[in-house]
C-alpha positions as MATLAB code, in Angstrom:
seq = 'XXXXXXXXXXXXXXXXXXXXXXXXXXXXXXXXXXXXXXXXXXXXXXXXXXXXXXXXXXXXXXXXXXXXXXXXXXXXXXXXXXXXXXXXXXXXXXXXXXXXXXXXXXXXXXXXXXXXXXXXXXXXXXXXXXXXXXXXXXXXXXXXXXXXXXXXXXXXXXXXXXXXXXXXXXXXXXXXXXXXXXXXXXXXXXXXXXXXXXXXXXXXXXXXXXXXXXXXXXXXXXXXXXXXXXXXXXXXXXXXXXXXXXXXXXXXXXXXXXXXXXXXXXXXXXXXXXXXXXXXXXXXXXXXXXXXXXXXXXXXXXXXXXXXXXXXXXXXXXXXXXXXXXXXXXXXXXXXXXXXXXXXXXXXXXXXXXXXXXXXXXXXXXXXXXXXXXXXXXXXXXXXXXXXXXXXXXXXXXXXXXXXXXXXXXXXXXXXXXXXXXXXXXXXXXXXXXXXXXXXXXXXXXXXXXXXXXXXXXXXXXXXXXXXXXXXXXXXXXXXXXXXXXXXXXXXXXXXXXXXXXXXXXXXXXXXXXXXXXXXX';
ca = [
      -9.808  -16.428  -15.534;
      -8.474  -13.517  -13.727;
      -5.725  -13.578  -10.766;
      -7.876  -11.976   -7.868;
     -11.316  -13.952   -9.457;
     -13.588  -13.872   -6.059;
     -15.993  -16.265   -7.925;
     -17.593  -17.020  -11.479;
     -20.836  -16.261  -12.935;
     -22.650  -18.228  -15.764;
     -22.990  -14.673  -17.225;
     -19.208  -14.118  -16.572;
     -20.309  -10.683  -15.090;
     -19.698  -10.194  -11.462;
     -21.396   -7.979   -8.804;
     -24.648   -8.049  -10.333;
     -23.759   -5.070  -11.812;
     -24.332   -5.697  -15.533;
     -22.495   -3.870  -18.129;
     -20.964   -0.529  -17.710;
     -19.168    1.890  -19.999;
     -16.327    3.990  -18.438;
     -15.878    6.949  -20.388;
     -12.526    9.043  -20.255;
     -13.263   13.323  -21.094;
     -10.302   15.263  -21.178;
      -7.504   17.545  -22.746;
      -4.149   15.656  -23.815;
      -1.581   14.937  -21.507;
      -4.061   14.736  -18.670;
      -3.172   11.172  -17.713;
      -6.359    9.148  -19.577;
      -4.489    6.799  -20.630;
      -2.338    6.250  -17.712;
      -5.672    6.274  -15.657;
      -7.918    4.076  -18.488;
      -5.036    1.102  -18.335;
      -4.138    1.130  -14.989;
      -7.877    0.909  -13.935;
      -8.322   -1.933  -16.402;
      -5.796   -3.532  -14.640;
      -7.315   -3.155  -11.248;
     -10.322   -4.715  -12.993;
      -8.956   -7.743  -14.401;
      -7.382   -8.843  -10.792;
     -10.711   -8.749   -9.635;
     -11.989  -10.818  -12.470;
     -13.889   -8.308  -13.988;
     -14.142   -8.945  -17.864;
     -12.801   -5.659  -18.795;
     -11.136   -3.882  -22.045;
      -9.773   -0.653  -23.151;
     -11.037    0.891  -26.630;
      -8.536    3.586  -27.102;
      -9.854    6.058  -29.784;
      -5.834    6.909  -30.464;
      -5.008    3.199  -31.342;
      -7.828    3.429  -33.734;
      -6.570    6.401  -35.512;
      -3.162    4.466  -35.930;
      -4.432    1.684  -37.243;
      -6.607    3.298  -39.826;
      -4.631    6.356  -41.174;
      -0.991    5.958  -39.690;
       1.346    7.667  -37.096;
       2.586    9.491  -39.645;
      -0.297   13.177  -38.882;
       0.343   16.691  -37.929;
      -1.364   18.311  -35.102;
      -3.850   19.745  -36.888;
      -5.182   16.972  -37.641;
      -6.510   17.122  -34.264;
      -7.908   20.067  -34.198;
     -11.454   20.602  -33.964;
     -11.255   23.442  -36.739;
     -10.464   21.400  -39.225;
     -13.202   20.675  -41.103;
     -11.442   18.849  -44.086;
     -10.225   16.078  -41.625;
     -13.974   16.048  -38.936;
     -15.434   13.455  -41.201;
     -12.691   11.174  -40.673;
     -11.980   11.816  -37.246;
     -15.532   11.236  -36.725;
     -15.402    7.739  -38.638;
     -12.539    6.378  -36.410;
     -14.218    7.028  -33.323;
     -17.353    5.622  -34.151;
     -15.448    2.931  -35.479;
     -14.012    2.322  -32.046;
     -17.277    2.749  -30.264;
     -19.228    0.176  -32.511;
     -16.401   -2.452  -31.816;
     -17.057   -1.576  -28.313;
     -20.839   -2.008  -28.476;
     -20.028   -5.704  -30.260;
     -17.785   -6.500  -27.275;
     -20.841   -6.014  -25.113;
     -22.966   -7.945  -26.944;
     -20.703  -11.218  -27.000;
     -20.523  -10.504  -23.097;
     -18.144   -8.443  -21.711;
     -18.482   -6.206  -18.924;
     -16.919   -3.293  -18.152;
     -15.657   -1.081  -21.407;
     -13.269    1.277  -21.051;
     -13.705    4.210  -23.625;
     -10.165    5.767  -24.112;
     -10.653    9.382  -25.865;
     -10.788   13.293  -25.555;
     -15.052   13.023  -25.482;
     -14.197   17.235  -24.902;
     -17.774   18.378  -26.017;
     -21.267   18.237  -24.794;
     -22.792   17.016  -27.927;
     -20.265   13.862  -28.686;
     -21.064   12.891  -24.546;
     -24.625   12.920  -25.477;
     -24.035   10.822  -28.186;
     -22.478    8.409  -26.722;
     -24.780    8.265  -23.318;
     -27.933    7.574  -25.868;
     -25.840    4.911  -28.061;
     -25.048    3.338  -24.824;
     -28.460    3.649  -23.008;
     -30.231    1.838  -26.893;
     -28.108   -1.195  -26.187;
     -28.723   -1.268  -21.874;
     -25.363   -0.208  -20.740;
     -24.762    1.949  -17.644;
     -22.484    4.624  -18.474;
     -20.094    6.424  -16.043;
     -17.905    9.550  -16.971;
     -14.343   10.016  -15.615;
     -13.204   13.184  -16.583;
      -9.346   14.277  -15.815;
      -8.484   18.004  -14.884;
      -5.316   19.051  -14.712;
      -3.742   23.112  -14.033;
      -0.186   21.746  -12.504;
       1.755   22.777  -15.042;
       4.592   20.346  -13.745;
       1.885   17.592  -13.862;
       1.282   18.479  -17.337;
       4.594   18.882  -18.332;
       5.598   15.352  -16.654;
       2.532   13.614  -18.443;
       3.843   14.974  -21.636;
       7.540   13.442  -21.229;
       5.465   10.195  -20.207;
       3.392   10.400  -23.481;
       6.512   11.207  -25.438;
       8.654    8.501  -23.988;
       5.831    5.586  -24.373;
       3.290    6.647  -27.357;
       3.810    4.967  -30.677;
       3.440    8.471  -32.352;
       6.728    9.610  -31.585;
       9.308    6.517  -32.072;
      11.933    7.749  -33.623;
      11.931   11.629  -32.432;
      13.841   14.184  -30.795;
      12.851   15.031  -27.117;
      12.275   18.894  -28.307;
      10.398   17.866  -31.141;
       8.069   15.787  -29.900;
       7.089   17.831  -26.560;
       6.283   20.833  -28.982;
       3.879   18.605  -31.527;
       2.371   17.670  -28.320;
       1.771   20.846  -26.868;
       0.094   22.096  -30.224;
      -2.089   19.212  -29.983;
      -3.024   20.621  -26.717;
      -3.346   23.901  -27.831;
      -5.739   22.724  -31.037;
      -8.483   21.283  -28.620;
      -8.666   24.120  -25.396;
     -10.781   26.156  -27.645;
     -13.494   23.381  -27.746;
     -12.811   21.953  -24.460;
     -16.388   22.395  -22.614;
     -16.550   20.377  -18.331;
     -19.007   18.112  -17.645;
     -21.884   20.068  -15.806;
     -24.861   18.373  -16.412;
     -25.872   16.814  -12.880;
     -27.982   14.393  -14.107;
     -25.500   12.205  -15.470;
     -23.064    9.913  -13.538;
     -19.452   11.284  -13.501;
     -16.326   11.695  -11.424;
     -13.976   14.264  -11.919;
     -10.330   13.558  -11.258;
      -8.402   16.966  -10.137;
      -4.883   16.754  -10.719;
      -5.145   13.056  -10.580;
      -4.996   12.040   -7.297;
      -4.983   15.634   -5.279;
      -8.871   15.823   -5.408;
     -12.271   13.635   -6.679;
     -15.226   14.753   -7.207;
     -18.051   11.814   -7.353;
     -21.739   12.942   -8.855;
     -24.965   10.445   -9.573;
     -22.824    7.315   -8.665;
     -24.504    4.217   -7.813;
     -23.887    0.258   -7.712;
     -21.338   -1.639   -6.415;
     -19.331   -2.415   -8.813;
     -18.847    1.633   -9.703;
     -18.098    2.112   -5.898;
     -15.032   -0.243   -6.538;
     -13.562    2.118   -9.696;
     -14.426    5.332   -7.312;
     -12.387    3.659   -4.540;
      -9.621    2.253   -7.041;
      -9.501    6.220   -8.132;
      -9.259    7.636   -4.565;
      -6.195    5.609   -4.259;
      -4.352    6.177   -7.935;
      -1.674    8.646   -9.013;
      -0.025    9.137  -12.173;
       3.037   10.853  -10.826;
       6.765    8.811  -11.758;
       8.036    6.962   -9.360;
       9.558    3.236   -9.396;
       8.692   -0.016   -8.098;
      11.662   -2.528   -6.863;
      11.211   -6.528   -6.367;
      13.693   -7.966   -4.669;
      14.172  -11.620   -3.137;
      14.360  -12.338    0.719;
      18.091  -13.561    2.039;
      18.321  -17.185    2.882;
      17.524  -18.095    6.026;
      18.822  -20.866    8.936;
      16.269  -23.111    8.348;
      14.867  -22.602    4.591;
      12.790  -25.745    4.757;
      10.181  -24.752    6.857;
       8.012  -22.360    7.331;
       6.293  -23.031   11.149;
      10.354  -22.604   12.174;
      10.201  -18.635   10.851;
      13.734  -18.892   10.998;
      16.389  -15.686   11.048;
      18.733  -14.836    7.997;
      21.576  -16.717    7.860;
      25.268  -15.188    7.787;
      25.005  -15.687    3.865;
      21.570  -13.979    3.810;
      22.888  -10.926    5.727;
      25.618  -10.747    3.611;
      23.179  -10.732    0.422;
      20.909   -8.190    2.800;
      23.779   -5.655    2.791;
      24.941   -6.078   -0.823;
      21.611   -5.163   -1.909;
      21.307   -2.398    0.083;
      24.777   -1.265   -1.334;
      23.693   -1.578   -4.619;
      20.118   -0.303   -4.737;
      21.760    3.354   -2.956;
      24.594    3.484   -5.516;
      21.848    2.525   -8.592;
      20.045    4.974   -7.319;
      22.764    7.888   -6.780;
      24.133    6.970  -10.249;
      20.631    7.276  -11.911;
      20.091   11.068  -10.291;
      23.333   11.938  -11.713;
      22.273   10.789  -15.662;
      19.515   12.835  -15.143;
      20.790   16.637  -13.698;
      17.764   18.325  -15.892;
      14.636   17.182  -14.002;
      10.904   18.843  -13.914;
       9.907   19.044  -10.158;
       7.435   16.118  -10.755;
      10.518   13.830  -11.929;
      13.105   14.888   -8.899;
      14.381   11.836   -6.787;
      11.953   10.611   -4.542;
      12.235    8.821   -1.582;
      12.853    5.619   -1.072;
      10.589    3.576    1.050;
      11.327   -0.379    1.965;
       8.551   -2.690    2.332;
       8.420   -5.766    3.729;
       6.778   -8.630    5.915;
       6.813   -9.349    9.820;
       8.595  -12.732    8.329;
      12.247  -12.851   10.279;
      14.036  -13.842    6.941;
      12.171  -10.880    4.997;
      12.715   -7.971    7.888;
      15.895   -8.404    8.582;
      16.916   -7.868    4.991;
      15.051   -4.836    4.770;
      16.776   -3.894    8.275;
      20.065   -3.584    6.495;
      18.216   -0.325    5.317;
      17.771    1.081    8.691;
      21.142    2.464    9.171;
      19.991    5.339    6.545;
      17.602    7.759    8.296;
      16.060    9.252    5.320;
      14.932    5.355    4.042;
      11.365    4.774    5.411;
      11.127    0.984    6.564;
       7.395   -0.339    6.720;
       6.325   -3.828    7.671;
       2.978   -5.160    6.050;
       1.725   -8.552    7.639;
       0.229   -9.324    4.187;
       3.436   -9.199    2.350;
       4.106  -12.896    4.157;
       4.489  -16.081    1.717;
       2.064  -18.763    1.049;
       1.542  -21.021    3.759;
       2.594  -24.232    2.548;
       0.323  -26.085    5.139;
       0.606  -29.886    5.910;
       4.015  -30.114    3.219;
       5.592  -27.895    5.092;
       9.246  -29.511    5.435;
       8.458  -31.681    3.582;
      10.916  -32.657    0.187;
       8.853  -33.175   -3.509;
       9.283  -36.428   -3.567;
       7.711  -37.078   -0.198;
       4.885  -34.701   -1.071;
       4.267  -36.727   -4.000;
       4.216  -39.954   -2.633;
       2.275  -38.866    0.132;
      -0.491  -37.018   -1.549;
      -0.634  -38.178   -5.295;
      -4.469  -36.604   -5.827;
      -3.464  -33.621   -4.545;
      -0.255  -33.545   -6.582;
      -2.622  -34.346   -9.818;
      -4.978  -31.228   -8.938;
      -1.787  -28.964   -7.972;
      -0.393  -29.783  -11.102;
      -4.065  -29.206  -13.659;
      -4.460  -25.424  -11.758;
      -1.522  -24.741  -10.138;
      -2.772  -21.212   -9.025;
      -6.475  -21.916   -6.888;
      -5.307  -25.634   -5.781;
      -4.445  -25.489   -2.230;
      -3.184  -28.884   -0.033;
      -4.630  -28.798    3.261;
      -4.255  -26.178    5.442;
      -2.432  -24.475    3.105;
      -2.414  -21.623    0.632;
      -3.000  -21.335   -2.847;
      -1.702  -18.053   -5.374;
      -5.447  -17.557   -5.220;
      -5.801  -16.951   -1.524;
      -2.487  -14.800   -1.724;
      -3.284  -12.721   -4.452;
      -6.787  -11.676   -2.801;
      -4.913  -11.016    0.450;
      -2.579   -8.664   -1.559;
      -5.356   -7.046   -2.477;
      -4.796   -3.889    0.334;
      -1.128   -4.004   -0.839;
      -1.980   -3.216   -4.672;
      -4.134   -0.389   -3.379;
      -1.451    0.605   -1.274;
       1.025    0.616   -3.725;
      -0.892    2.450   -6.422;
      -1.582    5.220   -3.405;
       2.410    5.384   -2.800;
       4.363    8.196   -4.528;
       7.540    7.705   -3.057;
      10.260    4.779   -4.838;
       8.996    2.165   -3.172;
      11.407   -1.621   -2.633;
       9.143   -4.426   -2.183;
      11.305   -7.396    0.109;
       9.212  -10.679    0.203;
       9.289  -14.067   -0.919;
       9.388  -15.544   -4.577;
       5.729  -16.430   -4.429;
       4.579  -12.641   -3.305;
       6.502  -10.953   -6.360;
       5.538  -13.366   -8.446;
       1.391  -12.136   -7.597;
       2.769   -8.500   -7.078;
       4.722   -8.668  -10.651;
       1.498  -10.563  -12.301;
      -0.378   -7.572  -11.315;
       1.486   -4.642  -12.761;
       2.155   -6.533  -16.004;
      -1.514   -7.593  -16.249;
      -0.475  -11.295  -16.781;
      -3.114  -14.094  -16.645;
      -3.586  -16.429  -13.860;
      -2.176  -19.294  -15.524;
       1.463  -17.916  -15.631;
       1.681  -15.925  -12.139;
       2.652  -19.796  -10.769;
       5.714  -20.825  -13.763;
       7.193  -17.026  -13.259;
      10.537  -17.090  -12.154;
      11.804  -14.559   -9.847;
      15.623  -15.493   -9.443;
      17.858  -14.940   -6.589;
      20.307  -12.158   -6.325;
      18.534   -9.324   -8.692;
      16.647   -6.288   -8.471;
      13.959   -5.694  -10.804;
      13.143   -2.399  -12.072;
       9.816   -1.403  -12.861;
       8.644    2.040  -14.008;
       4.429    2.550  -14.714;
       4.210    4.446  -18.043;
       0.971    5.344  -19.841;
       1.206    2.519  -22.515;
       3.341    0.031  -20.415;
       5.566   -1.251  -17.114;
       9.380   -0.755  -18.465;
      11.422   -3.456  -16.721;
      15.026   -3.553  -15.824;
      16.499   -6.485  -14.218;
      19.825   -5.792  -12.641;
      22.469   -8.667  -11.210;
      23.554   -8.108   -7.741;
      27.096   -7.847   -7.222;
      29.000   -9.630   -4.469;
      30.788   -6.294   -3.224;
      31.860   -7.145    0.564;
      35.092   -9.136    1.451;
      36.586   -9.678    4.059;
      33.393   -9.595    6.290;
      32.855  -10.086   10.394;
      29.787  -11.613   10.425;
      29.697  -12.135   14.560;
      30.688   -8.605   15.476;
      28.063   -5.624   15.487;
      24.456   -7.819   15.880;
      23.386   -5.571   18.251;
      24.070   -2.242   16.550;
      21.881   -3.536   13.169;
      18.825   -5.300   15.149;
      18.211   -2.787   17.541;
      17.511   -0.388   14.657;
      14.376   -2.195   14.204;
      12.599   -0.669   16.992;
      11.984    1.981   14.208;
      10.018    0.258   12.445;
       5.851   -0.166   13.493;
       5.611   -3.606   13.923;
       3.608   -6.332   16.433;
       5.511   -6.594   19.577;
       5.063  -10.572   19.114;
       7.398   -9.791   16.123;
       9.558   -7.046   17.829;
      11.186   -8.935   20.274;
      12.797  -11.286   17.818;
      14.408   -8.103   16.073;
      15.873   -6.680   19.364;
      19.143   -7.096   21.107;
      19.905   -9.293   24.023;
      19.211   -6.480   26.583;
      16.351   -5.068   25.447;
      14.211   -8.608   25.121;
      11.569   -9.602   27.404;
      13.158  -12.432   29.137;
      13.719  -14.120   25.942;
      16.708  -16.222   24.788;
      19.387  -13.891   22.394;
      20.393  -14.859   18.792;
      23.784  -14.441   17.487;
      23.180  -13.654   14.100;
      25.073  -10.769   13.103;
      26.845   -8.576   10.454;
      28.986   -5.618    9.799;
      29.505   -2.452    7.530;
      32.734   -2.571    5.333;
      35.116    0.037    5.486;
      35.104    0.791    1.999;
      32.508    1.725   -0.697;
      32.271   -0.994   -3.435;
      32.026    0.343   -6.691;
      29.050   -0.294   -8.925;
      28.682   -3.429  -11.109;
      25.265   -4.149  -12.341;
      24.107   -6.074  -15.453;
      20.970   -4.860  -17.167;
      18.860   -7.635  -18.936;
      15.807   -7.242  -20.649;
      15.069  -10.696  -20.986;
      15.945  -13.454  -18.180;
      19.583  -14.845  -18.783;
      19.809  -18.370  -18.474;
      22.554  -18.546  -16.091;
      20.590  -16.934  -13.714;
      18.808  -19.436  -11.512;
      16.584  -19.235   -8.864;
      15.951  -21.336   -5.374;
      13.280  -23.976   -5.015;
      11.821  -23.754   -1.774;
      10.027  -25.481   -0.201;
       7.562  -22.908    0.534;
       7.512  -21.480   -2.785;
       5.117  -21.737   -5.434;
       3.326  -24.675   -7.058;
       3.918  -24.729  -10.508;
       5.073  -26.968  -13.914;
       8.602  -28.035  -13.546;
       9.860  -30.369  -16.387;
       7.881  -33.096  -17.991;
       7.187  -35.782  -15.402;
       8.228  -33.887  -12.201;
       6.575  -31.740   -8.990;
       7.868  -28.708   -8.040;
       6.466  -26.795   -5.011;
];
């Protein structure tokens, strides 16, 4: 089972679309790979049985990391017989996967000549699999150049070597196949072409519905760096319930602007470790997303006092509604509804109470988010609640349904994430407590009114806005103010989650296994 599952099959194959064979055609370093995994991905959310048969993990397995570059090379005749073996090896294993039911294959290779594709659309038409080419073009040399510092940092062929080194084994590898690189131009057969991945498609001979999905998933994906922040919500007045939609208390102001603190002074330090940058790796912009939730705005509006920080509110980005136990403790929830409590606790991730939410129902409703966050080439800082990380974190690590629910997403730290070809590097960092001596009653009205930057429903607005620019409506006094000073930078780096960080339980967080014998919601 699959986090975005919209239902099951006794097949296990969804849409009606049978089985399908994606293809990948293209020179080195034009982003397959980044492309081939992040579309599996995509594909597994939706529940899609899906796998990636990369003709490069192949070769490792069966001869080593340890090859030149001409290895490569299509003029080498002493090494085309094994070349030839490990990608048929790969393709037969693929053809097997098929056969004990599995859906969409993901073909992971070069595929740079007309008579290999022709090959492989007979092998695949003998065993009644549609096929569909997605061939990568790239002529930005900075594009290139970045993908190649992507490969380099990620690949399992270069652990171990120097940055030089490895960029100019790559670009040999390059040079090897160009001679024997030949388009796809035969109109008859079904193909997209991906220019500069992500500036321009081109879609030929595709049908089905199911294909339609991995065009629009395409139309939407980029392979350029950039980096993905999670960060918690501040607490709020009333963090019990969920109908109350209550503002940030002084405490979760005070986290609000300590965040913001450090994430501009991570960020600042970060440019300055790296002064030689190609044009596709120069600092990006930040942009701040967040939900029309009170608690989760205003501690993205701690942002708004920097201009060149782009502050977006998505209505999707809300928590789980927590239905009829909303305010309610565990205990009571238990003792109210012990069937439901049973089922919550045997699938904690589609069990919903009534009137409530399940991680089910949220992760499909993140569903625009994920495509809008795979369109996004700025930085981008996700602000939500535990239980929306948790989904949008499940997603980029490809994580199962069955442990989105038991993640745990503590409370004063910023996660790091950076999409690579082979993997999603994470860096967790602790959040310092920089700000002393703090007014927390004196400048409401110079924060809040900044939100009337920020597109939002006026049903929202109003709450965000000071006293004299409401609609008749009562005023709130929650406020905060800038320090004087600068803190200095303290973060903590962890790879792995340290046990003296904990997290809150809310109430309207997620359903999932606590400790032997116990309910956690």
């Amino acid at each position: 089972m699959f986090p975005g599952q919209l239902y099951k099959t006794e097949s296990g194959r969804l849409f009606h679309a049978g089985a399908i064979a994606i293809i990948f055609v293209g020179l080195p370093a034009r982003g397959k790979t980044h492309v081939s995994r992040s579309l599996s991905r995509y594909l597994r959310w939706l529940g899609v049985q899906t796998a990636v048969f990369s003709v490069g993990n192949y070769r490792r397995q069966i001869i080593g990391v340890e090859v030149t570059n001409d290895f490569f090379s299509p003029m080498n005749k002493d090494t085309a017989d094994l070349r030839l073996k490990i990608a048929n090896a790969c393709l037969d294993d693929m053809i097997r996967w098929f056969a004990a039911g599995g859906q969409c294959g993901i073909l992971d290779g070069s595929n740079t000549t007309e008579e290999r594709r022709r090959e492989l659309v007979e092998r695949f038409k003998s065993v009644d699999v549609h096929y569909m080419f997605i061939e990568s073009i790239c002529d930005n040399p900075s594009i290139i150049d970045s993908n190649i510092r992507s490969v380099k940092v990620s690949s399992p062929d270069y652990v171990g070597w120097k940055d030089v080194d490895a960029v100019q084994d790559f670009k040999r590898r390059i040079e090897n196949h160009m001679p024997f690189y030949a388009t796809i131009e035969d109109m008859s057969l079904s193909w997209v072409k991906l220019i500069n991945v992500g500036e321009k498609i081109i879609v030929n001979n595709v049908h089905g519905f199911l294909q339609s999905k991995i065009v629009y998933y395409l139309m939407n994906l980029h392979i350029s760096p950039r980096k993905i922040y999670f960060a918690r919500n501040g607490v709020s007045l009333n963090e019990h319930s969920y109908r109350a939609d209550a503002p940030l208390s002084p405490a979760g102001h005070k986290y609000a602007e300590n965040l913001k603190k450090f994430v501009l002074k991570l960020r600042e330090n970060q440019s300055l470790l790296s002064p030689a940058m190609t044009t596709a790796e120069a600092p990006r912009q930040l942009t701040v997303w967040t939900s029309a939730r009170k608690r989760s705005f205003q501690t993205a509006a701690h942002f708004l006092d920097h201009e060149e920080i782009i502050v977006r509110q998505r209505s999707v980005l809300g928590e789980r509604n927590p239905g009829v136990c909303d305010q309610m403790t565990p205990q009571e929830i238990e003792k109210k509804y012990p069937d439901e409590c049973l089922r919550a606790k045997n699938d904690p991730y589609r069990h919903r109470f009534p009137r409530a939410e399940s991680y089910y129902d949220l992760a499909n409703r993140l569903e625009k988010v994920i495509l809008e966050l795979e369109r996004e080439k700025n930085d981008v800082l996700i602000i939500a609640h535990e239980s929306v990380i948790k989904c949008l974190y499940g997603y980029l690590f490809g994580l199962s349904e069955r442990s989105i629910p038991s993640l745990e997403i503590p409370e004063n730290v910023l996660l790091e994430l950076v999409p690579r070809a082979y993997a999603t590097e994470e860096t967790r960092h602790v959040i310092p407590d920089s700000l002393v001596g703090i007014n927390w009653q004196q400048q409401t009205a110079n924060l809040l009114s900044l939100a009337g930057k920020v597109p939002a429903s006026p049903m929202f607005m109003d709450h965000y806005l000071p006293d004299d620019k409401r609609k008749g409506r009562p005023g709130s006094n929650t406020a905060f103010s800038t320090p004087s000073s600068s803190p200095a930078l303290s973060s903590t780096a962890v790879s792995e989650m340290s046990p003296g960080i904990q997290h809150r339980g809310d109430l309207a967080d997620d359903l999932g296994h606590g400790p032997e014998g116990t309910f956690r919601l």
